[in-house]
Coordinates of C-alpha atoms in Angstrom, one line a residue:
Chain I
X1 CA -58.0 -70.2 42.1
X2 CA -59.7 -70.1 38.8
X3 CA -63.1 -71.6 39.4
X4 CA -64.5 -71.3 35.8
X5 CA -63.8 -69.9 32.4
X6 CA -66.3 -68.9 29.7
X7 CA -66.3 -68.6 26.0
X8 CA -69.4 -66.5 24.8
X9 CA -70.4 -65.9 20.8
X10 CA -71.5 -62.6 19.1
X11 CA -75.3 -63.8 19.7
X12 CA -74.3 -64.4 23.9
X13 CA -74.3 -68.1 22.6
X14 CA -71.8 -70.3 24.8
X15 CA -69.3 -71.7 23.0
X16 CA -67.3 -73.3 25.5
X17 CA -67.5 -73.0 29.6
X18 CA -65.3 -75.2 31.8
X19 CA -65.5 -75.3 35.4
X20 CA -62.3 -75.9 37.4
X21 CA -63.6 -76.7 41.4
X22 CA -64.6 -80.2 42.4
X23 CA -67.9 -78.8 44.0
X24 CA -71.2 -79.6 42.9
X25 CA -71.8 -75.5 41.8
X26 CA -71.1 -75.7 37.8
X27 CA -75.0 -74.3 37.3
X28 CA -74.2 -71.4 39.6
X29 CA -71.1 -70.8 37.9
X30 CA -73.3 -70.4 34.7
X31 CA -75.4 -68.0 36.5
X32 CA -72.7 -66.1 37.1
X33 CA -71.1 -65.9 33.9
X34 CA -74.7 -65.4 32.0
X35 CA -75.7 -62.5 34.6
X36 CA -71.3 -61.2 33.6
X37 CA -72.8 -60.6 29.8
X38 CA -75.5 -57.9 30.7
X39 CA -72.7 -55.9 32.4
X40 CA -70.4 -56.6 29.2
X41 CA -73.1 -55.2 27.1
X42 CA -73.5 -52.5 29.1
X43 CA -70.2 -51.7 29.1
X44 CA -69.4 -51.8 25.6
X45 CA -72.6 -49.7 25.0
X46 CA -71.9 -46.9 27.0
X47 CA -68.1 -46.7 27.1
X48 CA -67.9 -42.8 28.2
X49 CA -69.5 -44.0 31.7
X50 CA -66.9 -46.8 32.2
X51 CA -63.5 -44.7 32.4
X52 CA -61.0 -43.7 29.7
X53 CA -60.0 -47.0 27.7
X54 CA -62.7 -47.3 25.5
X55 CA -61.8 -49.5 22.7
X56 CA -59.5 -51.5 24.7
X57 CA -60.4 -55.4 24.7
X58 CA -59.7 -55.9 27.9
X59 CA -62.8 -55.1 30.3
X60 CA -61.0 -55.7 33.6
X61 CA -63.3 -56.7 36.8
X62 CA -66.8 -57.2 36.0
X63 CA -68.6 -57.1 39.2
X64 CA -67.2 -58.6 42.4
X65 CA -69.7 -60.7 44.4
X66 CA -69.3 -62.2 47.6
X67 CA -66.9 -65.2 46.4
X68 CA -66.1 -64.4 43.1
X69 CA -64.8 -61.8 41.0
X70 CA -65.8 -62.2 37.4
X71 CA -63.2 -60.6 35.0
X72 CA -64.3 -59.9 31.4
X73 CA -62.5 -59.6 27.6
X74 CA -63.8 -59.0 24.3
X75 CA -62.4 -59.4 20.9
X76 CA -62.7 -57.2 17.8
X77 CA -65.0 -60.4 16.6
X78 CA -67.4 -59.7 19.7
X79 CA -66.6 -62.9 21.0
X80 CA -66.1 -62.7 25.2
X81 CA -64.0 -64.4 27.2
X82 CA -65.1 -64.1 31.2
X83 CA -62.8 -65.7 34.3
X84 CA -64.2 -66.0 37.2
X85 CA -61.4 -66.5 40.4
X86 CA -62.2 -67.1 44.1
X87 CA -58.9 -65.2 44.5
X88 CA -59.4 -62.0 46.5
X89 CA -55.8 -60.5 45.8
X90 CA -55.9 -60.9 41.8
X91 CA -52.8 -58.8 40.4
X92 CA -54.3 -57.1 36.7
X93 CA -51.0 -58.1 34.9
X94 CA -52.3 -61.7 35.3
X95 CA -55.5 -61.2 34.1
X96 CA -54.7 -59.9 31.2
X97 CA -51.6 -62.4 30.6
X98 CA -54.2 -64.8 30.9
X99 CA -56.3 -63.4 28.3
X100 CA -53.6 -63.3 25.9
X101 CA -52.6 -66.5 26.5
X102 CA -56.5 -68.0 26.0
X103 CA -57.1 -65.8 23.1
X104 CA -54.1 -67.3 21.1
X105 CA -55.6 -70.4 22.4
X106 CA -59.1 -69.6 20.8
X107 CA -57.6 -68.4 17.9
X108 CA -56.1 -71.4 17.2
X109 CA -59.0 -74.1 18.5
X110 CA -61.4 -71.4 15.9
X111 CA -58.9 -71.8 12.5
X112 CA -59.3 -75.6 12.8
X113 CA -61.1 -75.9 9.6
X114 CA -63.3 -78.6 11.3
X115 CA -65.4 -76.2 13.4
X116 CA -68.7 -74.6 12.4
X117 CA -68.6 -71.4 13.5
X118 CA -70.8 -70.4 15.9
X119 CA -71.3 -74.0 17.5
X120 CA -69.8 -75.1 20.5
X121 CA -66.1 -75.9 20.7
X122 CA -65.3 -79.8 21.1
X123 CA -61.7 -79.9 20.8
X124 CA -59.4 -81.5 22.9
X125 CA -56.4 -79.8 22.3
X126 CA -58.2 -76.6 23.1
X127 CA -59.3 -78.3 26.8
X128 CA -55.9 -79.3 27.2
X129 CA -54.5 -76.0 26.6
X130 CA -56.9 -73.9 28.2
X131 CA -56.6 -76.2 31.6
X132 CA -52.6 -75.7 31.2
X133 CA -53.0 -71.8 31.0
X134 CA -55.3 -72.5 34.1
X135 CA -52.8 -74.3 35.8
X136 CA -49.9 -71.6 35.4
X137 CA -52.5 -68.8 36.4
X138 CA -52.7 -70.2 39.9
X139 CA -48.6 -70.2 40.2
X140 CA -47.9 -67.3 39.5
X141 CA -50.3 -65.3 40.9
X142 CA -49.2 -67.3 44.5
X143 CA -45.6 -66.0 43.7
Chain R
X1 CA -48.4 -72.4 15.8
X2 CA -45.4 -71.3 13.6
X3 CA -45.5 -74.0 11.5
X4 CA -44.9 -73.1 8.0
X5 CA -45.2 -73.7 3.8
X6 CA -43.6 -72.9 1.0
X7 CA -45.4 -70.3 -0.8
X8 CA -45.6 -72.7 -4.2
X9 CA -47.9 -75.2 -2.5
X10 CA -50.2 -72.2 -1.6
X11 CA -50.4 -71.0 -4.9
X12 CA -49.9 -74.3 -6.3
X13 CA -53.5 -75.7 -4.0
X14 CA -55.6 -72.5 -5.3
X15 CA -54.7 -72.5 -8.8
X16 CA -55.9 -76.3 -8.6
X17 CA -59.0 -75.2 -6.8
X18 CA -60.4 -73.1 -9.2
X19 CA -59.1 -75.5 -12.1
X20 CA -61.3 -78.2 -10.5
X21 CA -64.6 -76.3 -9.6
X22 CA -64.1 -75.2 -13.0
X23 CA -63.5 -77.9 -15.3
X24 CA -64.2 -80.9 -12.8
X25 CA -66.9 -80.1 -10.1
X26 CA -69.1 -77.5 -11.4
X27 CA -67.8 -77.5 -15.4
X28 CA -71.6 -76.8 -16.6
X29 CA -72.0 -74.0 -14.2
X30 CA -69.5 -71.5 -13.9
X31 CA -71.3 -69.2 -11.5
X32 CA -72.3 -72.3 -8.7
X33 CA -68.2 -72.6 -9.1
X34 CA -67.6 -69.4 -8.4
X35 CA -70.2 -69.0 -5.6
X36 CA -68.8 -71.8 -4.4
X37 CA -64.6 -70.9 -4.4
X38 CA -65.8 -67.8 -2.8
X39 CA -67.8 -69.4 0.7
X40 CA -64.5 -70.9 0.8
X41 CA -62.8 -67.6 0.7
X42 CA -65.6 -66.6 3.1
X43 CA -64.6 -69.3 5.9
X44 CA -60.7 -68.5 5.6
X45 CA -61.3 -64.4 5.6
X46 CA -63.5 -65.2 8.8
X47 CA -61.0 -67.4 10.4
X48 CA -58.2 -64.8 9.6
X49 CA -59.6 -61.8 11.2
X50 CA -59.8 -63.8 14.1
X51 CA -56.4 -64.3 13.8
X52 CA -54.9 -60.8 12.9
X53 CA -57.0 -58.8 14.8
X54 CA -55.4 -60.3 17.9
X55 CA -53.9 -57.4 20.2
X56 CA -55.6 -54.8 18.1
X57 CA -58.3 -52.3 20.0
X58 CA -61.9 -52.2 18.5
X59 CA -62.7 -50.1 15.3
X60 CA -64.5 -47.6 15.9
X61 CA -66.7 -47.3 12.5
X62 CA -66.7 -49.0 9.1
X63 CA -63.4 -46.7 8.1
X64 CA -61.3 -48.0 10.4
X65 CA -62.0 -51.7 9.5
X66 CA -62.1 -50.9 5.6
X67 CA -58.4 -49.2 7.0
X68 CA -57.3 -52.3 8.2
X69 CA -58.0 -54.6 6.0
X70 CA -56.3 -52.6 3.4
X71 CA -53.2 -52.0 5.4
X72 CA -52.4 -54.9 8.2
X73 CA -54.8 -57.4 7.0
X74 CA -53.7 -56.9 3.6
X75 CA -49.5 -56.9 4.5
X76 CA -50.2 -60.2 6.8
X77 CA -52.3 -62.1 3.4
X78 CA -50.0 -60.6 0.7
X79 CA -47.0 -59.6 2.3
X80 CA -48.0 -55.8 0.9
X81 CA -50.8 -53.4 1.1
X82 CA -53.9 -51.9 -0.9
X83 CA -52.0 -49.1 -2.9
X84 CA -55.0 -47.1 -3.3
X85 CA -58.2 -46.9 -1.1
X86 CA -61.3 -44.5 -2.5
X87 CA -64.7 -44.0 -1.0
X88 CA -68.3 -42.8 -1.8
X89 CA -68.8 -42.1 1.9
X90 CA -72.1 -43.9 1.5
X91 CA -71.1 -48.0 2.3
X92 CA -69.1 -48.3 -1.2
X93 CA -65.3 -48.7 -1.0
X94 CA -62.7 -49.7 -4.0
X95 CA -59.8 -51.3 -3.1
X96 CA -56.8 -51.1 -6.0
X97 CA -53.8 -53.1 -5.7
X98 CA -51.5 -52.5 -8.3
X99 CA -50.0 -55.7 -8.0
X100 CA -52.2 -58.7 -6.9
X101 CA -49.7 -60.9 -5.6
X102 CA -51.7 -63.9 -6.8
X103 CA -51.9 -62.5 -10.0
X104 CA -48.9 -62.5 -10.6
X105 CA -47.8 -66.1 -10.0
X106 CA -50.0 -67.0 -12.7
X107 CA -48.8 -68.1 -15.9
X108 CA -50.4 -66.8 -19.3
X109 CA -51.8 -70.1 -21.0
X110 CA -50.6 -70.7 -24.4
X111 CA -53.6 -72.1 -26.0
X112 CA -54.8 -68.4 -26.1
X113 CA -52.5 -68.3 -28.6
X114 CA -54.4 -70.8 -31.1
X115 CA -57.5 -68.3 -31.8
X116 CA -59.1 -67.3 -35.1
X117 CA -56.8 -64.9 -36.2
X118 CA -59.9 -62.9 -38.4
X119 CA -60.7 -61.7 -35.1
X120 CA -58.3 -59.1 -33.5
X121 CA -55.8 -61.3 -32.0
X122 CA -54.5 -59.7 -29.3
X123 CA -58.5 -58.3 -28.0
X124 CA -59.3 -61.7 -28.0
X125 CA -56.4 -63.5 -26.2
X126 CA -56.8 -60.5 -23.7
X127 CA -60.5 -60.9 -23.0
X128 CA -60.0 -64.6 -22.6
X129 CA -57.2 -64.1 -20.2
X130 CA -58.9 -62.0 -18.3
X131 CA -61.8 -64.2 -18.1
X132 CA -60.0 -67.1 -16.9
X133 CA -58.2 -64.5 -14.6
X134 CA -61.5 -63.4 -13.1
X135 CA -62.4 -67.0 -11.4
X136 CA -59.5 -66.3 -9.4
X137 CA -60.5 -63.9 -8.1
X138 CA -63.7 -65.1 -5.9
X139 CA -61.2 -66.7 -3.2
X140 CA -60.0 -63.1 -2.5
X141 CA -63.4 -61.6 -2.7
X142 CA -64.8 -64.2 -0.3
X143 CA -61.7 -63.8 1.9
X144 CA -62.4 -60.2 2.1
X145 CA -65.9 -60.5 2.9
X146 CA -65.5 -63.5 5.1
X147 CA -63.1 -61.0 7.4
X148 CA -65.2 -58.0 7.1
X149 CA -68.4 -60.3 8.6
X150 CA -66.6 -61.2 11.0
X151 CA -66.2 -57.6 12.5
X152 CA -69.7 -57.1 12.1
X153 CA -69.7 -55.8 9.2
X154 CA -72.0 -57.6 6.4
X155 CA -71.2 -56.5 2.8
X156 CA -70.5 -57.6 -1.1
X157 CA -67.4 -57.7 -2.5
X158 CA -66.5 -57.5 -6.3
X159 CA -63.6 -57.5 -8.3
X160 CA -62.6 -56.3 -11.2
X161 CA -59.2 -56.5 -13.3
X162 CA -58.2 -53.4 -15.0
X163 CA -55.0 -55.2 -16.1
X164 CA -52.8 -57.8 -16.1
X165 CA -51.4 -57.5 -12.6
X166 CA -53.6 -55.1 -11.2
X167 CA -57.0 -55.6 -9.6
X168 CA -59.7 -53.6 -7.8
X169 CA -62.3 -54.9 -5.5
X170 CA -65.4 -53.2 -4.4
X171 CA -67.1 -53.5 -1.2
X172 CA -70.4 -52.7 -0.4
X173 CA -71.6 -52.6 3.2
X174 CA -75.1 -53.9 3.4
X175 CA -77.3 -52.2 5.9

């Protein structure tokens, strides 16, 4: 189950996060995704220590902790994308379906000519699709 | 998502855009209309690259960007690409496109036609074409620069029309 998804700006600026559980934990959720960036940073600074794809956009797993695994994905535009899932058995083929799915869903919340770059992103049609790409990533994974 | 224009309306709404910073908005100052057209460019060229650089893996130096906006960038905008790409290897690229497509749509105005005729005629009626020509011309360049920021890249962008049809911009990276 996907327990939060971020949005994160070239500056490490949040420019949309959405929790998914009905617990209490959306500040430790944050934690986690702001403590995701440094290894994001660190990754993309030092590609020839992180294995042979090294312009790829995908990241893959960040760092599992204990309940979480926090998955990372940045665009050419150095915007990231992190997922963090309480799944433990997380096939990669979903991850990055997932990815593709919320990038063309960024994309598209990004071209409205209504949003300021680089400020937070308030529309609804972007929280509607990004909780239906949520939705779908829980089904098929369970399949 | 997939929805679709006509091409017309496209080059219908920008010849109107520069018509009315020119002659309606900003008719005492050319340049604030110009500065203007182009941080409209520079908003569209940002949202674009967002757009086209989709599936793509990361550039790995300016070339590669420079590469792509002359070749998939430049066939997704204008349904063709730059024909001729030259560098100083030192931040300063020309792009030449022998054919601006936007060029092209335009029509020559007639009331060239009703100049001084003590004058050479057909200098004049081409320097004034040109002229009016050249305002076009900021949408692109901000479009251009808008995409290049975008991928980290901050620069200047230029254009210049050698003829006609043709055009040539130059981009210099800052930094």
């Amino acid at each position: 189950m996907i327990a939060c998804v971020a949005v994160i700006g070239h500056q490490n600026n949040p420019l949309y996060i959405q929790s998914f559980t009905e617990a209490d934990d959306a500040l430790k959720l944050h934690h986690i995704v702001h403590c995701s960036l440094d290894v994001v940073e660190e990754r993309v600074n030092n590609p020839k220590k992180s294995g042979p794809t090294l312009n790829e956009t995908f990241l893959g797993l960040l760092y599992p902790t204990e309940n979480y695994k926090v998955y990372g994905y940045l665009t050419n535009t150095k915007v990231k994308f992190i997922l963090v899932t309480t799944d433990l058995d997380v096939r990669d083929a979903d991850v990055r379906n997932f990815f593709r799915r919320f990038h063309a869903a960024y994309v598209d919340a990004v071209s409205n000519p209504f949003h300021v770059p680089g400020k937070k992103i308030t529309s609804k049609t972007f929280a509607e699709r990004v909780s239906n790409i949520v939705k779908s990533f829980g089904l098929s994974s369970a399949g | 998502m997939g929805r679709e224009v006509s091409e017309s309306c496209i080059d219908s709404l920008l010849m109107e855009m520069v018509s009315s910073y020119c002659n309606r908005f900003d008719a005492k100052k050319p340049e604030l209309a110009g500065r203007r057209i182009e941080a409209i460019g520079y908003q569209v060229g940002h949202q674009l690259a967002e757009r086209y650089t989709m599936e793509r893996p990361w550039f790995s130096d300016h070339l590669e960007a420079i590469k792509f906006i002359c070749k998939d960038f430049w066939s997704d905008v204008f349904k063709k690409q730059i024909d001729n790409l030259k560098t100083n290897h030192r931040g300063t690229f020309v792009l030449q496109d022998s054919r601006f497509r936007w060029l092209a749509q335009m029509p020559v105005d007639p009331s060239i036609e009703n100049v001084d005729l003590s004058q050479d005629p057909s200098a004049l009626a081409e320097n004034k074409a040109t002229q009016a020509m050249s305002m076009h011309l900021y949408f692109p360049c901000g479009i251009i620069r808008g995409a290049l920021s975008n991928l980290g890249i901050p620069c200047a962008v230029s254009a210049d029309i050698s003829d006609l049809l043709a055009c040539s911009f130059v981009v210099r990276i800052k930094g």
